[in-house]
PDB file of C-alpha atoms in Angstrom:
ATOM      1  CA  MET N   1      -3.686   8.271 -18.108  1.00  0.00           C
ATOM      2  CA  ARG N   2      -5.664  11.301 -16.965  1.00  0.00           C
ATOM      3  CA  ASP N   3      -9.184  11.030 -15.607  1.00  0.00           C
ATOM      4  CA  GLN N   4     -11.771  12.893 -13.596  1.00  0.00           C
ATOM      5  CA  GLY N   5     -11.064  14.346 -10.185  1.00  0.00           C
ATOM      6  CA  ILE N   6     -12.854  13.799  -6.900  1.00  0.00           C
ATOM      7  CA  ASP N   7     -16.100  15.727  -6.503  1.00  0.00           C
ATOM      8  CA  ARG N   8     -16.047  18.105  -3.542  1.00  0.00           C
ATOM      9  CA  ASN N   9     -19.290  16.532  -2.289  1.00  0.00           C
ATOM     10  CA  ASP N  10     -17.529  13.166  -2.048  1.00  0.00           C
ATOM     11  CA  ILE N  11     -14.704  14.285   0.218  1.00  0.00           C
ATOM     12  CA  ALA N  12     -14.445  15.219   3.900  1.00  0.00           C
ATOM     13  CA  GLU N  13     -11.444  16.292   5.976  1.00  0.00           C
ATOM     14  CA  ALA N  14     -10.855  16.454   9.730  1.00  0.00           C
ATOM     15  CA  ASP N  15      -8.049  16.088  12.258  1.00  0.00           C
ATOM     16  CA  LEU N  16      -7.469  12.545  13.469  1.00  0.00           C
ATOM     17  CA  ARG N  17      -5.685  12.077  16.782  1.00  0.00           C
ATOM     18  CA  THR N  18      -3.762   8.819  16.961  1.00  0.00           C
ATOM     19  CA  ARG N  19      -1.102   7.221  19.151  1.00  0.00           C
ATOM     20  CA  ARG N  20       1.428   8.563  16.650  1.00  0.00           C
ATOM     21  CA  GLY N  21       0.075  12.097  16.863  1.00  0.00           C
ATOM     22  CA  VAL N  22      -2.312  14.157  14.769  1.00  0.00           C
ATOM     23  CA  PHE N  23      -2.946  13.490  11.082  1.00  0.00           C
ATOM     24  CA  ARG N  24      -5.365  15.153   8.706  1.00  0.00           C
ATOM     25  CA  ALA N  25      -7.860  12.474   7.701  1.00  0.00           C
ATOM     26  CA  VAL N  26      -9.078  12.935   4.136  1.00  0.00           C
ATOM     27  CA  ALA N  27     -11.955  10.556   3.445  1.00  0.00           C
ATOM     28  CA  PHE N  28     -13.141  10.385  -0.155  1.00  0.00           C
ATOM     29  CA  ARG N  29     -15.474   8.430  -2.386  1.00  0.00           C
ATOM     30  CA  ASP N  30     -13.707   7.623  -5.606  1.00  0.00           C
ATOM     31  CA  PRO N  31     -15.671   8.567  -8.734  1.00  0.00           C
ATOM     32  CA  VAL N  32     -14.489   5.489 -10.637  1.00  0.00           C
ATOM     33  CA  ASP N  33     -14.467   2.505  -8.278  1.00  0.00           C
ATOM     34  CA  GLY N  34     -17.122   3.855  -5.868  1.00  0.00           C
ATOM     35  CA  HIS N  35     -15.188   2.816  -2.755  1.00  0.00           C
ATOM     36  CA  GLU N  36     -14.606   5.119   0.196  1.00  0.00           C
ATOM     37  CA  HIS N  37     -10.861   5.460   0.783  1.00  0.00           C
ATOM     38  CA  MET N  38      -8.773   7.412   3.296  1.00  0.00           C
ATOM     39  CA  ALA N  39      -5.617   9.508   3.044  1.00  0.00           C
ATOM     40  CA  LEU N  40      -3.761  10.316   6.261  1.00  0.00           C
ATOM     41  CA  VAL N  41      -1.738  13.476   5.805  1.00  0.00           C
ATOM     42  CA  ARG N  42       1.038  14.731   8.062  1.00  0.00           C
ATOM     43  CA  GLY N  43       2.403  18.245   7.685  1.00  0.00           C
ATOM     44  CA  ASP N  44       2.093  20.561   4.704  1.00  0.00           C
ATOM     45  CA  VAL N  45       2.357  18.642   1.432  1.00  0.00           C
ATOM     46  CA  ARG N  46       0.590  20.984  -0.995  1.00  0.00           C
ATOM     47  CA  GLY N  47       2.829  22.049  -3.852  1.00  0.00           C
ATOM     48  CA  ARG N  48       5.727  19.982  -2.536  1.00  0.00           C
ATOM     49  CA  GLU N  49       8.078  17.728  -4.461  1.00  0.00           C
ATOM     50  CA  ASP N  50       9.359  14.338  -3.285  1.00  0.00           C
ATOM     51  CA  VAL N  51       6.637  13.817  -0.679  1.00  0.00           C
ATOM     52  CA  LEU N  52       6.986  10.560   1.276  1.00  0.00           C
ATOM     53  CA  VAL N  53       3.936   8.486   0.281  1.00  0.00           C
ATOM     54  CA  ARG N  54       2.602   5.010   0.956  1.00  0.00           C
ATOM     55  CA  THR N  55      -0.306   3.599  -1.055  1.00  0.00           C
ATOM     56  CA  HIS N  56      -1.500   0.797   1.224  1.00  0.00           C
ATOM     57  CA  SER N  57      -3.878  -1.907   0.067  1.00  0.00           C
ATOM     58  CA  GLU N  58      -6.591  -2.881   2.528  1.00  0.00           C
ATOM     59  CA  CYS N  59      -5.814  -6.127   4.387  1.00  0.00           C
ATOM     60  CA  MET N  60      -8.265  -6.872   7.170  1.00  0.00           C
ATOM     61  CA  THR N  61      -6.396  -9.907   8.465  1.00  0.00           C
ATOM     62  CA  GLY N  62      -3.038  -8.148   8.622  1.00  0.00           C
ATOM     63  CA  ASP N  63      -3.986  -4.531   9.343  1.00  0.00           C
ATOM     64  CA  ILE N  64      -6.676  -5.130  11.968  1.00  0.00           C
ATOM     65  CA  PHE N  65      -6.056  -8.613  13.377  1.00  0.00           C
ATOM     66  CA  ALA N  66      -2.232  -8.592  13.085  1.00  0.00           C
ATOM     67  CA  ALA N  67      -2.043 -11.819  11.093  1.00  0.00           C
ATOM     68  CA  THR N  68       1.540 -12.959  10.596  1.00  0.00           C
ATOM     69  CA  ARG N  69       1.026 -14.783   7.279  1.00  0.00           C
ATOM     70  CA  CYS N  70       1.644 -11.503   5.426  1.00  0.00           C
ATOM     71  CA  GLU N  71       3.620  -8.349   6.224  1.00  0.00           C
ATOM     72  CA  CYS N  72       0.755  -5.911   5.603  1.00  0.00           C
ATOM     73  CA  GLY N  73       0.099  -4.823   9.191  1.00  0.00           C
ATOM     74  CA  ASP N  74       3.784  -4.338   9.905  1.00  0.00           C
ATOM     75  CA  GLN N  75       4.203  -2.299   6.721  1.00  0.00           C
ATOM     76  CA  LEU N  76       1.231  -0.117   7.624  1.00  0.00           C
ATOM     77  CA  GLY N  77       2.738   0.725  11.003  1.00  0.00           C
ATOM     78  CA  ALA N  78       6.233   1.200   9.615  1.00  0.00           C
ATOM     79  CA  ALA N  79       4.952   3.552   6.906  1.00  0.00           C
ATOM     80  CA  LEU N  80       3.091   5.715   9.421  1.00  0.00           C
ATOM     81  CA  ASP N  81       6.191   5.821  11.624  1.00  0.00           C
ATOM     82  CA  ALA N  82       8.272   6.904   8.625  1.00  0.00           C
ATOM     83  CA  VAL N  83       5.843   9.720   7.799  1.00  0.00           C
ATOM     84  CA  VAL N  84       5.984  10.920  11.418  1.00  0.00           C
ATOM     85  CA  ARG N  85       9.811  10.866  11.390  1.00  0.00           C
ATOM     86  CA  GLU N  86       9.835  12.760   8.095  1.00  0.00           C
ATOM     87  CA  GLY N  87       7.495  15.400   9.475  1.00  0.00           C
ATOM     88  CA  ALA N  88       5.373  15.394   6.331  1.00  0.00           C
ATOM     89  CA  GLY N  89       3.872  12.737   4.098  1.00  0.00           C
ATOM     90  CA  VAL N  90       0.780  10.862   3.027  1.00  0.00           C
ATOM     91  CA  LEU N  91      -0.534   7.361   3.589  1.00  0.00           C
ATOM     92  CA  VAL N  92      -3.364   6.453   1.209  1.00  0.00           C
ATOM     93  CA  TYR N  93      -5.426   3.529   2.520  1.00  0.00           C
ATOM     94  CA  LEU N  94      -7.098   1.854  -0.449  1.00  0.00           C
ATOM     95  CA  ARG N  95     -10.234  -0.166   0.157  1.00  0.00           C
ATOM     96  CA  GLY N  96     -11.439  -2.815  -2.255  1.00  0.00           C
ATOM     97  CA  HIS N  97      -7.862  -4.103  -2.515  1.00  0.00           C
ATOM     98  CA  GLU N  98      -8.345  -7.068  -0.179  1.00  0.00           C
ATOM     99  CA  GLY N  99      -6.349 -10.046  -1.402  1.00  0.00           C
ATOM    100  CA  ARG N 100      -4.858  -7.971  -4.253  1.00  0.00           C
ATOM    101  CA  GLY N 101      -8.407  -7.159  -5.285  1.00  0.00           C
ATOM    102  CA  ILE N 102     -10.108 -10.576  -5.185  1.00  0.00           C
ATOM    103  CA  GLY N 103     -12.001  -9.839  -1.973  1.00  0.00           C
ATOM    104  CA  LEU N 104     -12.037 -11.146   1.590  1.00  0.00           C
ATOM    105  CA  VAL N 105     -13.981 -14.392   1.067  1.00  0.00           C
ATOM    106  CA  ALA N 106     -11.801 -15.417  -1.855  1.00  0.00           C
ATOM    107  CA  LYS N 107      -8.643 -14.489   0.042  1.00  0.00           C
ATOM    108  CA  VAL N 108      -9.553 -16.755   2.937  1.00  0.00           C
ATOM    109  CA  ARG N 109     -10.265 -19.535   0.452  1.00  0.00           C
ATOM    110  CA  THR N 110      -6.746 -19.115  -0.921  1.00  0.00           C
ATOM    111  CA  HIS N 111      -5.422 -19.491   2.621  1.00  0.00           C
ATOM    112  CA  ILE N 112      -7.052 -22.918   2.801  1.00  0.00           C
ATOM    113  CA  LEU N 113      -5.245 -23.991  -0.359  1.00  0.00           C
ATOM    114  CA  GLN N 114      -1.976 -22.600   0.942  1.00  0.00           C
ATOM    115  CA  ASP N 115      -2.313 -24.487   4.219  1.00  0.00           C
ATOM    116  CA  ASP N 116      -3.745 -27.774   2.901  1.00  0.00           C
ATOM    117  CA  GLN N 117      -2.051 -28.105  -0.482  1.00  0.00           C
ATOM    118  CA  GLY N 118       1.093 -26.001  -0.078  1.00  0.00           C
ATOM    119  CA  LEU N 119       0.206 -23.611  -2.901  1.00  0.00           C
ATOM    120  CA  ASP N 120       1.748 -20.161  -2.845  1.00  0.00           C
ATOM    121  CA  THR N 121      -0.110 -16.843  -2.897  1.00  0.00           C
ATOM    122  CA  VAL N 122      -0.122 -16.810  -6.724  1.00  0.00           C
ATOM    123  CA  ASP N 123      -1.169 -20.385  -7.477  1.00  0.00           C
ATOM    124  CA  SER N 124      -3.795 -20.431  -4.736  1.00  0.00           C
ATOM    125  CA  ALA N 125      -5.614 -17.574  -6.491  1.00  0.00           C
ATOM    126  CA  THR N 126      -5.437 -19.015  -9.989  1.00  0.00           C
ATOM    127  CA  ALA N 127      -6.489 -22.444  -8.674  1.00  0.00           C
ATOM    128  CA  ILE N 128      -9.926 -21.025  -7.833  1.00  0.00           C
ATOM    129  CA  GLY N 129     -10.172 -19.231 -11.159  1.00  0.00           C
ATOM    130  CA  LEU N 130      -9.231 -15.752  -9.971  1.00  0.00           C
ATOM    131  CA  PRO N 131      -6.629 -13.257 -11.239  1.00  0.00           C
ATOM    132  CA  VAL N 132      -3.424 -12.719  -9.296  1.00  0.00           C
ATOM    133  CA  ASP N 133      -3.733  -8.933  -8.980  1.00  0.00           C
ATOM    134  CA  VAL N 134      -6.591  -6.653 -10.065  1.00  0.00           C
ATOM    135  CA  ARG N 135      -5.779  -3.629  -7.919  1.00  0.00           C
ATOM    136  CA  ASP N 136      -6.175  -0.179  -9.422  1.00  0.00           C
ATOM    137  CA  TYR N 137      -4.215   2.819  -8.136  1.00  0.00           C
ATOM    138  CA  GLY N 138      -6.354   5.466  -9.800  1.00  0.00           C
ATOM    139  CA  PRO N 139      -7.945   6.465  -6.457  1.00  0.00           C
ATOM    140  CA  ALA N 140      -4.490   7.093  -4.952  1.00  0.00           C
ATOM    141  CA  ALA N 141      -3.503   9.259  -7.913  1.00  0.00           C
ATOM    142  CA  ARG N 142      -6.722  11.251  -7.707  1.00  0.00           C
ATOM    143  CA  VAL N 143      -6.377  12.028  -4.000  1.00  0.00           C
ATOM    144  CA  LEU N 144      -2.699  12.939  -4.394  1.00  0.00           C
ATOM    145  CA  ARG N 145      -3.710  15.440  -7.058  1.00  0.00           C
ATOM    146  CA  HIS N 146      -6.421  16.766  -4.725  1.00  0.00           C
ATOM    147  CA  LEU N 147      -3.774  17.226  -2.032  1.00  0.00           C
ATOM    148  CA  GLY N 148      -1.526  19.131  -4.430  1.00  0.00           C
ATOM    149  CA  VAL N 149       1.373  16.661  -4.227  1.00  0.00           C
ATOM    150  CA  ARG N 150       3.728  17.320  -7.140  1.00  0.00           C
ATOM    151  CA  SER N 151       5.929  14.218  -6.909  1.00  0.00           C
ATOM    152  CA  VAL N 152       6.370  11.317  -4.501  1.00  0.00           C
ATOM    153  CA  ARG N 153       8.973   9.124  -2.887  1.00  0.00           C
ATOM    154  CA  LEU N 154       6.966   5.925  -2.857  1.00  0.00           C
ATOM    155  CA  MET N 155       7.307   3.533   0.072  1.00  0.00           C
ATOM    156  CA  SER N 156       7.015   0.169  -1.636  1.00  0.00           C
ATOM    157  CA  ASN N 157       8.958  -2.968  -2.488  1.00  0.00           C
ATOM    158  CA  ASN N 158       6.947  -3.446  -5.678  1.00  0.00           C
ATOM    159  CA  PRO N 159       8.413  -1.821  -8.820  1.00  0.00           C
ATOM    160  CA  ASP N 160       5.108  -2.389 -10.641  1.00  0.00           C
ATOM    161  CA  LYS N 161       3.393   0.010  -8.249  1.00  0.00           C
ATOM    162  CA  VAL N 162       5.672   2.787  -9.494  1.00  0.00           C
ATOM    163  CA  SER N 163       4.596   2.283 -13.106  1.00  0.00           C
ATOM    164  CA  ALA N 164       0.948   1.920 -12.035  1.00  0.00           C
ATOM    165  CA  LEU N 165       0.986   5.344 -10.367  1.00  0.00           C
ATOM    166  CA  GLU N 166       2.956   6.944 -13.182  1.00  0.00           C
ATOM    167  CA  ALA N 167       0.321   5.698 -15.621  1.00  0.00           C
ATOM    168  CA  TYR N 168      -2.103   7.989 -13.788  1.00  0.00           C
ATOM    169  CA  GLY N 169       0.191  10.978 -14.020  1.00  0.00           C
ATOM    170  CA  VAL N 170       1.871  10.745 -10.600  1.00  0.00           C
ATOM    171  CA  ARG N 171       5.587  11.489 -10.826  1.00  0.00           C
ATOM    172  CA  VAL N 172       7.561   9.007  -8.706  1.00  0.00           C
ATOM    173  CA  SER N 173      10.998  10.437  -8.007  1.00  0.00           C
ATOM    174  CA  SER N 174      12.192   7.383  -6.061  1.00  0.00           C
ATOM    175  CA  ARG N 175      11.059   4.143  -4.468  1.00  0.00           C
ATOM    176  CA  VAL N 176      11.753   3.757  -0.743  1.00  0.00           C
ATOM    177  CA  PRO N 177      12.110   0.142   0.495  1.00  0.00           C
ATOM    178  CA  LEU N 178       9.678  -0.813   3.268  1.00  0.00           C
ATOM    179  CA  LEU N 179      11.068  -4.080   4.565  1.00  0.00           C
ATOM    180  CA  VAL N 180       9.669  -6.397   7.214  1.00  0.00           C
ATOM    181  CA  PRO N 181      11.752  -9.106   8.936  1.00  0.00           C
ATOM    182  CA  VAL N 182      11.428 -12.651   7.674  1.00  0.00           C
ATOM    183  CA  SER N 183       9.740 -15.121  10.016  1.00  0.00           C
ATOM    184  CA  ALA N 184       8.622 -18.744   9.873  1.00  0.00           C
ATOM    185  CA  ASP N 185       5.075 -17.477   9.292  1.00  0.00           C
ATOM    186  CA  ASN N 186       5.739 -15.135   6.375  1.00  0.00           C
ATOM    187  CA  VAL N 187       8.755 -16.619   4.573  1.00  0.00           C
ATOM    188  CA  ARG N 188       6.677 -18.548   2.006  1.00  0.00           C
ATOM    189  CA  TYR N 189       4.579 -15.480   1.257  1.00  0.00           C
ATOM    190  CA  LEU N 190       7.573 -13.162   0.912  1.00  0.00           C
ATOM    191  CA  THR N 191       9.456 -15.665  -1.237  1.00  0.00           C
ATOM    192  CA  ALA N 192       6.507 -15.953  -3.618  1.00  0.00           C
ATOM    193  CA  LYS N 193       6.242 -12.163  -3.829  1.00  0.00           C
ATOM    194  CA  ARG N 194       9.931 -11.968  -4.738  1.00  0.00           C
ATOM    195  CA  ASP N 195      10.108 -14.928  -7.128  1.00  0.00           C
ATOM    196  CA  ARG N 196       6.627 -14.805  -8.705  1.00  0.00           C
ATOM    197  CA  LEU N 197       5.615 -11.136  -8.479  1.00  0.00           C
ATOM    198  CA  GLY N 198       8.954  -9.347  -8.805  1.00  0.00           C
ATOM    199  CA  HIS N 199       9.024  -7.577  -5.445  1.00  0.00           C
ATOM    200  CA  ASP N 200      12.393  -6.313  -4.236  1.00  0.00           C
ATOM    201  CA  LEU N 201      12.907  -8.131  -0.912  1.00  0.00           C
ATOM    202  CA  PRO N 202      16.603  -8.304  -0.008  1.00  0.00           C
ATOM    203  CA  GLN N 203      15.794  -9.213   3.600  1.00  0.00           C
ATOM    204  CA  LEU N 204      15.212 -12.775   2.397  1.00  0.00           C
ATOM    205  CA  ASP N 205      19.003 -12.941   2.085  1.00  0.00           C
ATOM    206  CA  GLY N 206      19.757 -11.415   5.494  1.00  0.00           C
ATOM    207  CA  PRO N 207      18.177 -10.008   8.663  1.00  0.00           C
ATOM    208  CA  VAL N 208      16.689  -6.525   8.956  1.00  0.00           C
ATOM    209  CA  ARG N 209      14.882  -4.627  11.696  1.00  0.00           C
ATOM    210  CA  LEU N 210      11.256  -3.621  11.201  1.00  0.00           C
ATOM    211  CA  GLY N 211      11.013  -0.686   8.830  1.00  0.00           C
ATOM    212  CA  GLU N 212      14.760  -0.685   8.158  1.00  0.00           C
ATOM    213  CA  ALA N 213      15.863  -0.131   4.577  1.00  0.00           C
ATOM    214  CA  PRO N 214      19.294  -1.740   4.039  1.00  0.00           C
ATOM    215  CA  VAL N 215      19.283  -0.612   0.413  1.00  0.00           C
ATOM    216  CA  SER N 216      19.194   2.921  -0.915  1.00  0.00           C
ATOM    217  CA  GLU N 217      16.160   4.594  -2.411  1.00  0.00           C
ATOM    218  CA  VAL N 218      15.704   3.567  -6.001  1.00  0.00           C
ATOM    219  CA  ARG N 219      15.653   6.707  -8.100  1.00  0.00           C
ATOM    220  CA  GLY N 220      13.222   7.028 -10.969  1.00  0.00           C
TER     221      GLY N 220
END
C-alpha cells in the first residue's frame, strides 16, 4: 500500500535535549489522519538498513502518569534506552492511538468494566460497542520514508504490527521483543494481549528484567 508523503509545510525538525541525551525531534502533521505525531531520531539513519525502530501508540495514562495497569510507559522508556544503546534508531510516537484507537474517554470507560465486572481489555471494548483495535500505522510508514530508513528492526511483541507496516511498504527485517516484567497490576492485561490478541509475551511463563529480551529477534 503506497500513499502520499508528508508535505514539507507540515513537518518541523529540531534538537531535543532529554535526560537520555540529544535526539532529533521530527514533528509532522500526517496528511491522512490529520494528527500531529513525533519521531525521535538518534544518530544517522538515512539510507540505512535494519534501523532499530519503535512505533509507539499514545497512552496518556501509561506514558505520562505511569499507570501500572498496562506496560506502555515502561515500553516507551525501554525503547528509548535501546535506541541510545544502539547509537542510532527511531521512536515514532503515534497520537490518536489512545486505547488502541478508541480514544481516552472510551478507554477509561473500559477500565470501569474491567474493574467492576472483571472483563478483559478486549471484551470491555466490545461491551460498549467499540472495535478492539482501529490503529493505523500509515503515519509511521510515511515518516520513516521521509527519514530515508530502508528497513527496520521493529521493537514490538505484536506480530500484527509487522504486517501492518509492511502493508505500507516498510521492510521489517526482524522483530525485537520489548518485554516488561509481569506484576499483579498488569498480569490480566498482558494475559489478554497474549491469549486474545496474539502478542508474543514469554515473560508470562518466567521472570524478566525491564527491557530484557530472553528470546532472539524474530527474522522476517
